[in-house]
mmCIF file of C-alpha atoms in Angstrom:
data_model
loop_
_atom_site.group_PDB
_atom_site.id
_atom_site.type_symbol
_atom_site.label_atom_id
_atom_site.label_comp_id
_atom_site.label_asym_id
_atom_site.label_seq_id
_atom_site.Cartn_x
_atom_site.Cartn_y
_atom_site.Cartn_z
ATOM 1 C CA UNK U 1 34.414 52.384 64.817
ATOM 2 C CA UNK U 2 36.902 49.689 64.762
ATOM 3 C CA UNK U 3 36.879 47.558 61.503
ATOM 4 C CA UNK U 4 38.797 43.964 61.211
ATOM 5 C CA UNK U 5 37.775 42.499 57.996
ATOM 6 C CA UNK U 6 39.387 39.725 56.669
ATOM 7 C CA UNK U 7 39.826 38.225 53.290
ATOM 8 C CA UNK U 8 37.249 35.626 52.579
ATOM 9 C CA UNK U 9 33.676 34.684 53.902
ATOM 10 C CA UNK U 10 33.568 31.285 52.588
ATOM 11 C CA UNK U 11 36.373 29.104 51.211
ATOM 12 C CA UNK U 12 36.775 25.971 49.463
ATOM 13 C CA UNK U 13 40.148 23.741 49.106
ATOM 14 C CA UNK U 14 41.680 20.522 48.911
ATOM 15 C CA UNK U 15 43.821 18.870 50.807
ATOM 16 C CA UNK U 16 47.356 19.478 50.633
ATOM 17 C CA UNK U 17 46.845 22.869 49.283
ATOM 18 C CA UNK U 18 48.613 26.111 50.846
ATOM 19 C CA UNK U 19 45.626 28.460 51.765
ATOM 20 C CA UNK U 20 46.089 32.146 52.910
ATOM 21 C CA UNK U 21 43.548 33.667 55.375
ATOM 22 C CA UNK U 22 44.698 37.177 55.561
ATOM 23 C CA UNK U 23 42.820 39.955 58.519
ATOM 24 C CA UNK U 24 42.919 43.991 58.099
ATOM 25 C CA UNK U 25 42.443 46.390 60.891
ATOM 26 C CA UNK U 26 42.113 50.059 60.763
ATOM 27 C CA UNK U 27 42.906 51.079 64.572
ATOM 28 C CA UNK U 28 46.109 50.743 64.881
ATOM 29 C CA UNK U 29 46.404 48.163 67.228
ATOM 30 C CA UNK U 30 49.388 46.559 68.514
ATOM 31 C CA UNK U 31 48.011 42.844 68.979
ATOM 32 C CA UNK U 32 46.293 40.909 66.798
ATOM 33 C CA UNK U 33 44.876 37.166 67.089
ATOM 34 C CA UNK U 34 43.864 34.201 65.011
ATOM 35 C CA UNK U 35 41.020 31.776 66.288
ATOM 36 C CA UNK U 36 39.612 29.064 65.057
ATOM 37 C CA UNK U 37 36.032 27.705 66.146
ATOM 38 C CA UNK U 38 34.069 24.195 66.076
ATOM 39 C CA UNK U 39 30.977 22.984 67.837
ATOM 40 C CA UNK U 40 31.390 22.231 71.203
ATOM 41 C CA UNK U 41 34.856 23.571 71.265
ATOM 42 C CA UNK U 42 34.340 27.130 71.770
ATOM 43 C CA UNK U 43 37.467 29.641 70.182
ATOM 44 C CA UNK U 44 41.154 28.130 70.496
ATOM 45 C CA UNK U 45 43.669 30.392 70.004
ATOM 46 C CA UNK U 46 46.117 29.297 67.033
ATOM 47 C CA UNK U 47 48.894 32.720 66.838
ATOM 48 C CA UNK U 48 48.977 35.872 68.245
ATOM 49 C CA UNK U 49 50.773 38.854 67.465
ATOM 50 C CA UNK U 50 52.019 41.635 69.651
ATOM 51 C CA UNK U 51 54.086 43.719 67.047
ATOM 52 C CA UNK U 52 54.819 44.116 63.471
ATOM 53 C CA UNK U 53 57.178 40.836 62.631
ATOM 54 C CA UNK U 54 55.991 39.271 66.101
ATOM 55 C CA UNK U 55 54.453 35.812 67.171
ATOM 56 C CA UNK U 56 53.627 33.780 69.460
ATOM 57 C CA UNK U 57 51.933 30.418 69.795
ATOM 58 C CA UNK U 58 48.281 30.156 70.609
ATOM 59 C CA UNK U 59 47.034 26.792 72.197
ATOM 60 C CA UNK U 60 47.251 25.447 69.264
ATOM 61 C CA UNK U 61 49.787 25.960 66.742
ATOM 62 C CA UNK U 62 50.195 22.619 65.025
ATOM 63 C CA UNK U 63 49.858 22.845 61.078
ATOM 64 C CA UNK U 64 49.353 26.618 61.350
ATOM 65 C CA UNK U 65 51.865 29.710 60.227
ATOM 66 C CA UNK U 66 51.459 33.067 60.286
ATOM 67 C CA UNK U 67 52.786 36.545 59.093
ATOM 68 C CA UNK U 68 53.051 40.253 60.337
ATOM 69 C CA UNK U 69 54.610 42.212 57.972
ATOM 70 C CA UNK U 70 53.027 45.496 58.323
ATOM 71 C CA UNK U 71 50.936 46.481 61.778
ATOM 72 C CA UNK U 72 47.788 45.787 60.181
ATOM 73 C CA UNK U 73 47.799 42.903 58.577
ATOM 74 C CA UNK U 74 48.362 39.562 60.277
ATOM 75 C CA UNK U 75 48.257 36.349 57.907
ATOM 76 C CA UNK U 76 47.289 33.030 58.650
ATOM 77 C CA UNK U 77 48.756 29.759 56.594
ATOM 78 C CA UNK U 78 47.607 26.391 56.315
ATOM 79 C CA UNK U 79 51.209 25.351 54.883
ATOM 80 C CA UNK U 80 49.376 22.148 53.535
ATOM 81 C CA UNK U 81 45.681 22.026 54.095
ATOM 82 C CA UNK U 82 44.197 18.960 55.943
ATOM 83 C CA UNK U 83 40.685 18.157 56.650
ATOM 84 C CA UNK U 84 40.593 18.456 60.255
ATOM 85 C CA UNK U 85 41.327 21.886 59.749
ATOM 86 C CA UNK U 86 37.789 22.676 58.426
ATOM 87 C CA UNK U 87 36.428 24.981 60.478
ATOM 88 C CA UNK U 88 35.729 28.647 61.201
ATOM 89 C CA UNK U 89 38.667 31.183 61.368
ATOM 90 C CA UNK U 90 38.099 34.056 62.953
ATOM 91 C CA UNK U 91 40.810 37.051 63.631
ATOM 92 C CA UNK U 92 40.726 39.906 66.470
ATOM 93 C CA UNK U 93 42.493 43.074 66.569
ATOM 94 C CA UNK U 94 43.074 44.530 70.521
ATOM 95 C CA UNK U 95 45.164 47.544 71.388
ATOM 96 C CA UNK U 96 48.179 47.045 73.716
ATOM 97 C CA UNK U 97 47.092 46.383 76.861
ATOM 98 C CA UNK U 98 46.354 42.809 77.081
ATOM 99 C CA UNK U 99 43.080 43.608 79.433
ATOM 100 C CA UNK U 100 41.448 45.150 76.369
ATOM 101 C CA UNK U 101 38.114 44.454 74.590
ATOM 102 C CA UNK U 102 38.988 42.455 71.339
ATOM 103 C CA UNK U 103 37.239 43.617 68.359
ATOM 104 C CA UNK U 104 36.639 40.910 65.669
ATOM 105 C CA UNK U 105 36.186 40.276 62.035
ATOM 106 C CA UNK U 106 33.248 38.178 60.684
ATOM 107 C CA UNK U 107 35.079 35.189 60.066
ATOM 108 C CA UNK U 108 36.285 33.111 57.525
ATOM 109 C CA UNK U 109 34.493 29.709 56.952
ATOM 110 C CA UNK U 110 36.897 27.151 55.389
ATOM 111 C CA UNK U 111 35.869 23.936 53.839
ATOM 112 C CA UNK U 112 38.629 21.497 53.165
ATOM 113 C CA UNK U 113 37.813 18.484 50.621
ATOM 114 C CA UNK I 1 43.144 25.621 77.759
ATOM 115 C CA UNK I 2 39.520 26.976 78.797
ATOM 116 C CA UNK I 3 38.889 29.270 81.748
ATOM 117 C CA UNK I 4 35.466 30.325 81.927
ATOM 118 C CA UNK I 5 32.818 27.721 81.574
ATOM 119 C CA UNK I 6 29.244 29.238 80.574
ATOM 120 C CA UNK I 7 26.054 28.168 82.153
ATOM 121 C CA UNK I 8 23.688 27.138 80.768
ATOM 122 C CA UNK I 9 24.507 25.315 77.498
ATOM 123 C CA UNK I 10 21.385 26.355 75.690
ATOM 124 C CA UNK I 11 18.675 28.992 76.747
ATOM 125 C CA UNK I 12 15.253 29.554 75.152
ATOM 126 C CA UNK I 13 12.864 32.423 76.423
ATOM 127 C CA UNK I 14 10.167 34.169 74.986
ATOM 128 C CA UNK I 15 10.149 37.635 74.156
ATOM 129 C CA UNK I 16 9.931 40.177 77.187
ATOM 130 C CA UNK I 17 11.556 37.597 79.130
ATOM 131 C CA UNK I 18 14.591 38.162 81.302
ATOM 132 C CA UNK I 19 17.737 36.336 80.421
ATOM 133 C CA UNK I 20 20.239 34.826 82.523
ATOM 134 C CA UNK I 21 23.501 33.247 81.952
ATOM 135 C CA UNK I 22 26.661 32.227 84.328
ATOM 136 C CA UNK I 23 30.025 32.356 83.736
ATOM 137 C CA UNK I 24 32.575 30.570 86.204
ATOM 138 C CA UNK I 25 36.051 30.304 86.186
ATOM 139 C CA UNK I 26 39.173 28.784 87.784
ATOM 140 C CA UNK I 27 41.731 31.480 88.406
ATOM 141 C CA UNK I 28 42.215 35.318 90.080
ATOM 142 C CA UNK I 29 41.264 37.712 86.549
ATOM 143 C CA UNK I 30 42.469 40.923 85.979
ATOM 144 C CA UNK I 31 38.570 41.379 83.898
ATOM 145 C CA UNK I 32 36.228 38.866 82.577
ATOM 146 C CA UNK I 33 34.204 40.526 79.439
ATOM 147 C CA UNK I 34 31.007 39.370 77.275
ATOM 148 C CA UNK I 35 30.967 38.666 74.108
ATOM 149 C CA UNK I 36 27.744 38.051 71.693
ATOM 150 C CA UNK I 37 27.929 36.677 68.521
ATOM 151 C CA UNK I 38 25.027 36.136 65.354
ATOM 152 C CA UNK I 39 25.104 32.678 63.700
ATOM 153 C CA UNK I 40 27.714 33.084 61.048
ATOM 154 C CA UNK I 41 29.346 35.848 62.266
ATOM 155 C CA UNK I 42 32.263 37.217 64.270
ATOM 156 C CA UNK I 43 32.003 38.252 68.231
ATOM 157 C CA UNK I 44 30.604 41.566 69.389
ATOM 158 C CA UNK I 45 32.033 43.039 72.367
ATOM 159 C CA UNK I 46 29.053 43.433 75.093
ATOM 160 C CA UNK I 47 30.872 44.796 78.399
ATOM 161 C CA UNK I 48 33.701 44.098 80.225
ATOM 162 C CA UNK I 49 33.719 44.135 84.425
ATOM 163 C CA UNK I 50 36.985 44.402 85.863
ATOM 164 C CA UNK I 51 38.078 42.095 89.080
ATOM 165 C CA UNK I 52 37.563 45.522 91.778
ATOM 166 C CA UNK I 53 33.962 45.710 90.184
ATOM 167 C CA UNK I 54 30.925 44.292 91.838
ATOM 168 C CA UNK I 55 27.958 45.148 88.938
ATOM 169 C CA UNK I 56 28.205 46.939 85.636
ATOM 170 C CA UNK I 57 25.350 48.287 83.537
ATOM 171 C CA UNK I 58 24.744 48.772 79.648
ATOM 172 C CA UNK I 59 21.454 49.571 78.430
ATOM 173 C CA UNK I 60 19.622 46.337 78.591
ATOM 174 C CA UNK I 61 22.625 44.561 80.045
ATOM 175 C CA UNK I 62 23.862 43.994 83.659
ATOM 176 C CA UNK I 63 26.928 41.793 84.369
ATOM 177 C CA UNK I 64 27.950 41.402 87.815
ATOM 178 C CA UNK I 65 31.118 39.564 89.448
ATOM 179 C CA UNK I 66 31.576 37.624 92.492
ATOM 180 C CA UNK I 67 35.319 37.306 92.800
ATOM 181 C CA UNK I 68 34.788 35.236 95.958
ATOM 182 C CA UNK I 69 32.630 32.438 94.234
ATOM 183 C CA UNK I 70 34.903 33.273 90.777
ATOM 184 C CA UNK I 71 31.450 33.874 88.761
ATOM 185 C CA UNK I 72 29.873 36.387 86.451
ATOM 186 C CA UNK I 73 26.657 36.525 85.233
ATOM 187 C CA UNK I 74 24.909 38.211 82.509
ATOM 188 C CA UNK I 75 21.278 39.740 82.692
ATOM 189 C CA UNK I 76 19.689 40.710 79.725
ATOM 190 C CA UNK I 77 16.403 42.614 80.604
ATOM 191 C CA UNK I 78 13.144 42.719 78.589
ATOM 192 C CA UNK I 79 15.005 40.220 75.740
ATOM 193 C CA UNK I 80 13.634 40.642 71.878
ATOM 194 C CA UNK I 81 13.989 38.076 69.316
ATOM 195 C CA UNK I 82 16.960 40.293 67.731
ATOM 196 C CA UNK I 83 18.782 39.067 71.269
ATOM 197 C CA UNK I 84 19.057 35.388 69.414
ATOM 198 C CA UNK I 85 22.474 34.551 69.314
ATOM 199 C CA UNK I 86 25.430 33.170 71.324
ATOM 200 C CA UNK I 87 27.004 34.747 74.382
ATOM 201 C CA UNK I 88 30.635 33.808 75.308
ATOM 202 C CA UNK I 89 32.522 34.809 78.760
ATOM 203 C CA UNK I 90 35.893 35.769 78.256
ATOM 204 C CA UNK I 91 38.944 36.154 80.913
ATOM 205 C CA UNK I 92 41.933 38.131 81.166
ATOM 206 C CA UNK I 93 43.613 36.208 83.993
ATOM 207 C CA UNK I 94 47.632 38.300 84.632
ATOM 208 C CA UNK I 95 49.987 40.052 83.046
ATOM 209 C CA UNK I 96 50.062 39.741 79.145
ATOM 210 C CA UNK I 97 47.653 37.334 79.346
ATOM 211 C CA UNK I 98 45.422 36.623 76.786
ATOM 212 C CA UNK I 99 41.841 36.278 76.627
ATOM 213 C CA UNK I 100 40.646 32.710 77.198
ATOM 214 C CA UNK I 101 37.078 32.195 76.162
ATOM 215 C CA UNK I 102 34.235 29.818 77.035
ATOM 216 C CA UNK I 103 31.979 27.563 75.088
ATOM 217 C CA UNK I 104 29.220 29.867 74.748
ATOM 218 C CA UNK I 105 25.588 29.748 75.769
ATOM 219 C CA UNK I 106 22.935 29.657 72.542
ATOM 220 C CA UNK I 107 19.822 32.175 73.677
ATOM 221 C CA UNK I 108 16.859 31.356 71.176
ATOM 222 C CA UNK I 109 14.251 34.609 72.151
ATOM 223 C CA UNK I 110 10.718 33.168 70.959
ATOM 224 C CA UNK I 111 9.092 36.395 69.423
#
């Protein structure tokens, strides 16, 4: 079975502070995602990665960074953390073909003071 | 930018109950898929119909696709309370496309 986990269920910071949401997978695939999702809004995608040391912007980008240093691990960074960035972060893992299912970890829920 | 629009909003059955939800969308796909997810948690691949595909089966699960009318929906048969959860459409619409997903639909099963 495929597993994405990622670093933190729950997270708490203030504003202004640089906060690291990292995601593992164990399959070996190519592309990897970050999400985030609020009510009403249904996911957005912030980054995507297609290759080790690859990105591209998502739909939305704005205040959002992200690494890919080693094929399974893709990093997302609040460079300084706002409140309108509260919200649930969830990252996907999908092998290469971009038709593929998406598998998913559980999500990080981050709570910005 | 969303593609698939879920219908309805919010669903509540009781148990034993067949479940329906739509799924339309703007543009040709390569595949629309399902996705489920528990309050809290992350999304759960369900099935995944590709655009030369008419109806697909999974257990308790039948999708089918009109291309013509550029709709899906999703039947889940005989529902049980552990079927509580929300349901998200999801469309792969050309080449190195990504997925663009829908709202969601909530499904509250009444055991």
């Amino acid at each position: 079975d495929v597993k994405v986990t990622q670093s933190s269920r729950y997270l708490v910071k203030r504003t202004g502070e640089k906060v690291f949401l990292e995601c593992v997978q164990d399959m070996d695939h190519e592309n990897m995602f970050w999400y985030r999702q609020d009510p009403g809004l249904g996911l957005r995608l912030i980054y995507f990665s297609y290759d080790v040391k690859m990105k591209e912007k998502g739909d939305i980008p704005e205040g959002y960074s992200v690494s890919r240093e080693k094929k399974e691990r893709f990093s997302l960074i609040l460079e300084s953390a706002s409140t309108n960035q509260t919200s649930m972060y969830l990252c996907a893992s999908q092998f290469k073909g971009w038709s593929e299912t998406q598998y998913f970890g559980p999500g990080t829920r981050l709570l910005v003071l | 930018s969303q593609q698939g629009e879920e219908d309805p909003q919010a669903l509540s059955i009781q148990e034993g109950e067949n479940a329906t939800m739509n799924c339309s969308y703007k543009t040709s796909i390569n595949n629309l898929q399902w996705y489920r997810q528990n309050s809290g948690r992350g999304l759960v691949h369900l099935i995944l119909i590709r655009s030369n595909e008419r109806e697909k089966h999974s257990g308790r699960l039948r999708v089918t696709l009109d291309t013509s009318k550029k709709s899906s929906s999703l039947l889940i048969t005989a529902s049980r309370a552990a079927d509580t959860a929300s349901y998200f459409c999801a469309t792969d619409s050309g080449a190195n496309s990504k997925l663009t997903f829908g709202k969601g639909i909530t499904l509250s099963v009444r055991p």
